[in-house]
XYZ file of C-alpha atoms in Angstrom:
464
model
C -52.919 3.350 -5.646
C -52.707 -0.272 -4.658
C -49.611 -2.668 -4.442
C -49.115 -6.404 -5.064
C -45.722 -8.414 -5.468
C -44.169 -9.117 -8.948
C -41.430 -11.773 -8.146
C -38.814 -9.669 -5.365
C -40.195 -6.425 -6.702
C -43.466 -5.162 -5.602
C -45.737 -3.434 -8.158
C -47.701 -0.248 -7.941
C -50.062 1.761 -9.977
C -50.507 4.983 -11.737
C -52.507 6.664 -13.767
C -53.783 2.852 -14.936
C -50.257 2.309 -16.032
C -47.832 -0.468 -13.224
C -44.989 0.810 -12.148
C -42.057 -1.110 -11.010
C -41.205 -0.464 -8.021
C -36.580 -0.354 -7.529
C -36.164 0.008 -3.673
C -33.776 1.551 -2.795
C -31.992 1.864 -6.427
C -31.013 5.144 -8.281
C -31.158 5.792 -11.477
C -28.746 7.460 -14.003
C -29.602 8.774 -16.589
C -26.582 7.788 -19.790
C -23.589 6.753 -20.277
C -21.641 9.458 -21.066
C -18.254 10.809 -19.122
C -20.968 11.932 -15.986
C -22.978 9.185 -16.067
C -20.112 6.251 -16.411
C -18.293 8.090 -13.070
C -21.748 8.878 -11.284
C -22.942 4.861 -11.953
C -19.206 4.449 -10.479
C -19.481 6.200 -6.875
C -23.008 5.518 -6.312
C -22.059 1.747 -6.178
C -18.771 2.347 -4.551
C -21.769 4.205 -1.761
C -23.781 1.409 -1.204
C -26.816 2.399 -4.583
C -27.394 -0.298 -6.304
C -28.125 1.819 -10.409
C -30.003 1.545 -13.087
C -28.514 3.504 -15.688
C -30.393 4.129 -19.247
C -28.376 4.645 -22.037
C -30.174 5.656 -25.506
C -27.312 4.637 -27.710
C -25.663 0.973 -28.204
C -22.342 1.939 -26.446
C -20.737 3.916 -23.338
C -18.899 7.061 -24.160
C -21.272 10.116 -24.653
C -20.654 12.807 -26.835
C -17.469 10.823 -27.282
C -18.846 8.268 -29.788
C -18.213 9.447 -32.598
C -20.274 5.850 -33.825
C -23.583 7.801 -32.177
C -26.371 9.713 -33.780
C -26.107 12.890 -31.071
C -21.732 12.814 -30.764
C -20.762 16.317 -32.519
C -17.650 14.911 -32.221
C -15.376 15.871 -36.133
C -12.846 13.332 -37.513
C -9.813 15.968 -36.209
C -11.292 16.960 -32.618
C -8.308 16.727 -29.365
C -8.866 17.337 -25.786
C -7.821 20.926 -25.476
C -7.068 20.589 -21.984
C -3.893 18.719 -21.362
C -4.381 14.711 -19.995
C -3.830 15.526 -16.206
C -6.671 18.339 -15.602
C -9.096 15.402 -17.866
C -8.437 12.169 -15.946
C -10.436 11.039 -13.693
C -8.516 11.600 -10.047
C -8.473 7.380 -9.301
C -7.896 6.292 -13.215
C -4.874 7.761 -14.919
C -4.704 8.468 -18.619
C -1.512 5.689 -19.955
C 1.730 7.528 -19.829
C 2.516 7.006 -23.486
C 0.147 9.131 -24.713
C 0.610 12.808 -25.505
C -0.433 15.767 -23.924
C -3.541 16.538 -25.756
C -5.616 13.411 -26.793
C -7.819 12.586 -29.939
C -11.261 12.148 -29.068
C -10.492 8.300 -30.144
C -8.283 7.808 -27.118
C -11.381 9.848 -25.361
C -13.662 7.032 -25.799
C -11.033 4.343 -25.817
C -10.245 5.863 -22.337
C -13.971 5.991 -20.885
C -14.189 2.192 -21.885
C -11.765 1.474 -20.102
C -13.065 3.459 -17.445
C -16.599 1.167 -17.611
C -15.059 -2.071 -17.617
C -12.332 -1.536 -14.730
C -14.800 -0.857 -12.551
C -17.023 -2.954 -14.059
C -20.166 -0.632 -14.894
C -21.702 -2.576 -17.798
C -24.046 -4.854 -15.846
C -26.097 -1.274 -14.724
C -26.788 -0.517 -17.636
C -29.652 -1.103 -20.435
C -28.275 0.206 -23.130
C -30.692 0.652 -26.508
C -33.463 2.607 -23.940
C -34.420 6.080 -23.846
C -36.123 7.450 -20.983
C -39.395 9.732 -21.841
C -40.212 10.824 -18.699
C -39.515 11.391 -15.250
C -41.666 12.579 -12.479
C -41.817 13.082 -9.026
C -43.865 10.746 -7.375
C -44.653 9.372 -3.530
C -42.274 10.550 -1.053
C -39.632 12.268 -2.622
C -39.052 9.248 -4.843
C -38.886 9.545 -8.517
C -41.211 7.269 -11.562
C -38.948 6.719 -14.771
C -40.449 5.717 -17.945
C -38.463 4.191 -20.766
C -38.892 2.607 -24.319
C -36.426 1.271 -27.107
C -34.299 3.873 -28.781
C -36.805 5.389 -31.376
C -39.849 4.816 -29.772
C -40.165 0.703 -30.209
C -41.608 -1.399 -27.873
C -43.510 -0.641 -24.600
C -43.235 2.059 -22.028
C -41.976 0.926 -18.944
C -42.182 2.773 -15.667
C -39.595 1.763 -12.344
C -39.842 4.407 -9.615
C -36.166 5.278 -7.866
C -35.076 6.657 -4.691
C -33.525 9.042 -6.522
C -31.985 10.740 -9.799
C -29.264 11.619 -11.369
C -28.597 12.855 -15.106
C -26.356 12.499 -16.967
C -28.022 13.073 -20.546
C -24.537 16.212 -22.034
C -25.169 19.571 -22.718
C -23.683 19.632 -26.052
C -25.814 17.487 -28.714
C -28.913 19.583 -28.852
C -28.060 22.562 -31.681
C -28.413 25.816 -31.013
C -29.428 28.547 -34.622
C -29.601 31.610 -34.400
C -32.230 33.016 -36.569
C -30.498 35.022 -38.547
C -32.326 36.612 -40.922
C -33.080 35.517 -44.812
C -31.834 32.129 -43.543
C -34.858 30.344 -45.286
C -34.008 31.854 -49.176
C -29.911 31.288 -48.983
C -29.292 28.535 -52.101
C -26.195 27.733 -49.965
C -25.464 25.260 -47.927
C -25.858 25.412 -44.194
C -24.276 22.956 -41.543
C -24.599 23.138 -37.676
C -20.804 22.201 -36.466
C -22.429 18.833 -34.857
C -23.390 17.424 -38.080
C -19.707 18.339 -39.247
C -17.452 15.157 -40.000
C -14.368 15.532 -42.077
C -12.866 18.610 -43.812
C -13.236 16.354 -47.055
C -16.372 18.333 -46.914
C -15.011 21.742 -47.531
C -12.551 21.036 -50.170
C -12.311 23.495 -52.967
C -15.178 24.922 -51.095
C -16.241 28.861 -50.148
C -17.000 28.500 -46.712
C -18.061 30.613 -43.931
C -17.032 29.642 -40.392
C -19.285 31.445 -37.577
C -18.450 31.249 -34.280
C -15.701 31.881 -32.527
C -14.901 29.383 -29.871
C -12.708 26.100 -29.895
C -15.121 24.107 -32.906
C -15.639 27.308 -34.901
C -11.377 27.848 -34.733
C -11.359 23.823 -35.025
C -13.641 24.113 -38.180
C -11.146 27.435 -39.559
C -7.818 26.093 -39.386
C -8.855 23.384 -41.631
C -10.872 25.416 -44.037
C -7.441 27.212 -43.848
C -6.228 24.124 -45.643
C -8.876 22.371 -47.289
C -11.752 25.302 -49.259
C -10.641 27.620 -51.876
C -11.247 30.640 -49.163
C -13.030 30.518 -45.401
C -14.136 33.424 -43.851
C -14.226 33.465 -40.255
C -16.789 35.218 -38.686
C -17.268 36.415 -34.319
C -19.481 38.948 -32.650
C -16.236 40.360 -30.580
C -12.793 40.229 -29.877
C -11.031 36.660 -28.220
C -7.982 35.857 -26.292
C -6.550 32.760 -27.737
C -4.002 30.947 -25.785
C -1.800 28.565 -27.791
C -1.769 25.308 -26.672
C 1.786 25.886 -25.170
C 3.686 28.367 -23.033
C 7.475 27.950 -22.038
C 7.184 24.079 -23.304
C 4.334 22.931 -20.710
C 0.631 22.217 -22.053
C -1.308 26.232 -21.123
C -3.784 24.781 -18.615
C -0.329 22.957 -16.529
C 1.321 26.775 -17.165
C -2.126 28.541 -16.330
C -2.456 25.828 -12.499
C 1.042 26.964 -11.852
C 0.312 30.235 -11.722
C -3.032 29.629 -9.699
C -0.209 28.314 -6.969
C 1.454 31.208 -6.231
C -2.201 32.604 -4.998
C -1.646 35.898 -6.707
C -4.666 38.187 -6.665
C -7.021 38.179 -9.683
C -5.351 41.564 -11.621
C -2.395 40.123 -11.366
C -3.444 37.011 -12.705
C -4.813 38.841 -15.504
C -2.207 40.732 -16.212
C 0.399 38.140 -15.805
C -1.860 35.910 -18.358
C -2.734 39.342 -21.072
C 1.128 40.085 -20.816
C 1.916 36.152 -21.989
C -0.443 36.562 -24.778
C 0.764 39.586 -25.602
C 4.312 38.396 -25.682
C 2.952 34.846 -27.391
C 0.965 36.074 -29.802
C 0.856 39.509 -30.141
C -1.802 42.207 -31.151
C -4.078 40.429 -33.196
C -5.738 43.792 -34.474
C -2.913 43.743 -37.210
C -4.202 40.646 -38.785
C -7.700 42.217 -39.059
C -8.902 40.577 -35.754
C -10.435 43.049 -33.180
C -9.193 43.387 -29.907
C -10.918 41.343 -26.814
C -13.676 43.123 -25.725
C -13.038 41.530 -21.680
C -10.418 40.046 -20.074
C -9.097 36.403 -19.396
C -11.176 34.712 -17.742
C -14.349 36.516 -18.903
C -15.219 33.933 -21.283
C -14.951 30.328 -21.550
C -11.360 29.756 -22.592
C -10.073 29.684 -27.239
C -7.640 27.018 -27.480
C -5.804 26.888 -30.353
C -2.320 27.047 -31.834
C -3.105 27.539 -35.584
C -5.653 30.192 -36.075
C -3.249 32.673 -35.957
C -1.181 31.308 -38.183
C -3.266 30.984 -41.116
C -4.414 34.466 -40.659
C -1.165 35.057 -40.922
C 0.052 33.720 -44.120
C -4.382 34.196 -45.974
C -5.723 31.085 -45.483
C -8.412 32.236 -42.658
C -9.972 36.448 -43.939
C -11.753 37.557 -39.996
C -14.830 39.054 -40.583
C -17.251 40.875 -38.675
C -20.941 39.109 -36.990
C -23.908 38.312 -39.739
C -25.930 40.848 -40.299
C -28.722 38.967 -42.293
C -28.704 36.402 -45.370
C -29.801 36.480 -49.105
C -30.096 34.429 -51.875
C -26.672 33.703 -52.620
C -24.778 36.164 -50.715
C -24.087 36.699 -46.552
C -24.147 40.343 -45.739
C -21.607 41.629 -42.385
C -22.263 44.118 -39.756
C -19.954 45.936 -41.673
C -22.166 46.460 -44.845
C -19.572 43.826 -47.418
C -20.847 41.003 -48.471
C -19.382 36.964 -48.743
C -21.100 34.499 -50.857
C -19.697 31.232 -49.445
C -20.714 27.698 -51.166
C -21.113 26.280 -46.992
C -21.865 28.064 -44.023
C -20.723 26.290 -40.737
C -22.195 27.545 -37.772
C -20.677 26.400 -34.676
C -22.812 28.127 -32.308
C -22.724 26.003 -29.683
C -25.713 24.080 -27.942
C -28.856 24.659 -25.541
C -29.161 22.391 -22.361
C -32.382 19.783 -22.691
C -33.913 17.831 -20.804
C -36.680 16.489 -22.862
C -38.239 14.023 -20.111
C -38.607 16.758 -17.456
C -41.541 19.625 -16.311
C -39.274 22.608 -16.838
C -40.201 23.666 -13.598
C -38.577 20.478 -11.880
C -34.945 22.245 -12.661
C -36.541 25.861 -11.529
C -35.608 26.702 -16.009
C -36.035 30.429 -16.366
C -38.304 30.867 -19.490
C -34.373 30.522 -21.716
C -34.263 27.022 -20.386
C -31.639 27.499 -18.052
C -31.988 25.281 -14.632
C -31.382 26.739 -11.507
C -29.551 24.283 -9.614
C -27.171 24.553 -6.681
C -23.293 23.753 -7.301
C -25.222 23.308 -11.114
C -26.105 20.253 -9.710
C -28.728 20.102 -7.144
C -32.261 20.843 -7.930
C -33.211 23.229 -4.678
C -36.949 21.818 -5.296
C -36.417 18.057 -5.047
C -33.878 17.181 -2.795
C -33.388 13.572 -4.491
C -32.662 14.891 -8.032
C -28.722 15.785 -9.046
C -27.689 16.488 -12.574
C -24.404 15.776 -13.014
C -21.667 17.240 -16.084
C -23.430 20.432 -16.497
C -20.395 22.652 -16.540
C -18.354 24.790 -18.093
C -14.782 24.639 -16.815
C -11.301 26.428 -17.481
C -9.874 23.268 -17.120
C -10.789 19.703 -17.696
C -14.373 18.384 -16.898
C -14.070 14.428 -15.342
C -12.106 15.904 -12.540
C -14.907 18.652 -11.514
C -17.005 15.594 -12.393
C -15.843 13.151 -10.566
C -16.058 14.944 -7.462
C -19.893 16.473 -8.533
C -21.122 12.631 -8.162
C -18.734 11.630 -4.498
C -21.072 15.221 -3.309
C -24.312 14.188 -4.757
C -23.703 10.233 -3.385
C -22.887 11.325 0.328
C -25.935 13.091 0.368
C -28.238 10.886 -0.650
C -26.340 8.169 1.688
C -27.256 10.845 4.687
C -31.141 10.765 3.660
C -30.531 7.372 3.877
C -28.998 7.017 7.536
C -29.836 10.063 8.730
C -32.720 11.667 7.805
C -33.536 14.340 10.437
C -30.138 15.716 9.452
C -30.391 15.086 6.664
C -33.040 17.989 6.450
C -31.473 20.236 8.499
C -28.384 19.678 6.501
C -30.348 20.856 3.598
C -31.996 23.581 4.291
C -29.169 25.542 5.658
C -26.499 25.015 3.069
C -28.611 24.190 -0.431
C -32.219 25.223 -0.317
C -31.399 28.686 1.045
C -28.180 29.239 -0.663
C -28.064 32.407 -2.981
C -26.181 31.859 -6.490
C -23.357 32.661 -6.985
C -20.717 32.489 -10.251
C -17.857 29.855 -9.246
C -15.041 31.656 -10.930
C -12.882 34.791 -9.523
C -13.477 36.748 -12.696
C -16.803 37.925 -13.798
C -18.127 36.035 -16.553
C -20.090 36.970 -19.219
C -23.573 36.890 -19.049
C -24.858 34.881 -22.309
C -25.768 31.648 -22.626
C -22.160 30.196 -23.546
C -22.178 31.396 -20.293
C -24.302 29.746 -18.055
C -22.635 26.939 -16.422
C -18.619 28.124 -16.477
C -16.734 27.551 -13.927
C -13.389 28.072 -12.510
C -12.097 23.852 -11.396
C -10.159 25.514 -8.507
C -13.698 28.206 -7.109
C -15.480 25.405 -8.204
C -13.398 22.217 -6.445
C -13.158 24.025 -3.700
C -17.348 24.521 -3.157
C -17.588 20.685 -3.437
C -14.892 20.006 -1.159
C -16.627 22.603 1.616
C -20.079 20.620 0.873
C -18.170 17.499 1.522
C -16.689 18.176 4.791
C -20.222 19.580 5.867
C -22.094 15.861 4.706
C -19.161 14.179 6.593
C -20.178 17.195 9.476
C -23.942 16.092 9.402
C -23.365 12.358 9.638
C -20.873 12.716 12.119
């Protein structure tokens, strides 16, 4: 490897191509909610930051203009303002409890402007490859989005991956799907209820998106079937006049044991929602907190009014119909598969994140690579509350860890060996959540924040 000087940056060579050394700058991949807070916290800890964003604006999945955005026209938050906003940048007081997606995008744009983050973002630039380099550093190869222009490689002190995990659709391989003559779309392609008007619609999936689309189909379609694999607990958006997550947090403050909290909330749901079996829906096969929370006040209303027909899971597709696991058949014009997403890191070799054959990364606190101390992932979480407060403190921990490595390498090595490299994998939830891909990254917000606080305190102690 040879070195030359190009203005203020050293130029290295790797496999016959130039590599531009960015010194102690950190690379952030993605300018969505997680990428923005990563830029801000890294800057506040003294790092230079280059962020690469494949789209032309900030916001990630919340920016409906982006090709990969899963946002549909009526999408609202399912966590209320206090549990969604960044800790150091509150949402406006006059906004509703559950803001519309356009409010969220506006909030993220204001956040980027308030903390002057845009000068550190390279828009319209996609990351092609991230490779380990000498001395625990990273070579990041980029190009203009769409594959136009020459590729360039820069060397960074560290990399924070914040490319989101709700953009690569997971569509199950149903038997007979290729022969079905109706229209089949993943929920990521659904944007407007006008698409459903006058049609017979089958919505697959019992998550929050599937419930929202089923509610819209009940109001627009000539008929709507809603297929789920199991029974669920459906929480209303308001409990005793307060947003559901605020009610839940009030119970958490009582420090009651898990079994008692589950009993209280299940009792509350039975009193407010009722026994769903009388509507033809199945009894939940799990306790509260053992699956990702479903917050929807309108689904039961439309089931009760006949606008939504609950049906079991899909057995197979036929040419003009869909057979269900109970042997019945339905004949939809449109099938909307709200079947979730798969995490994808196209620019990283699977072994870099110690990914399982199914594609699940093995990370400490869902953030820190055990094999590569200068590689982290931000925002790879599903929570019983809002994401932004969690990823704020997550990126504070990432920034403080990288700063400790620079300031006290020996202490940093000792801390890593004792705290991260050999830390056992554990669920950061009080309850035993379901072992499904949907729940790979599920955390309880209190448990997760406590774990982050423990790490941040440990970093402070190691530096002192």
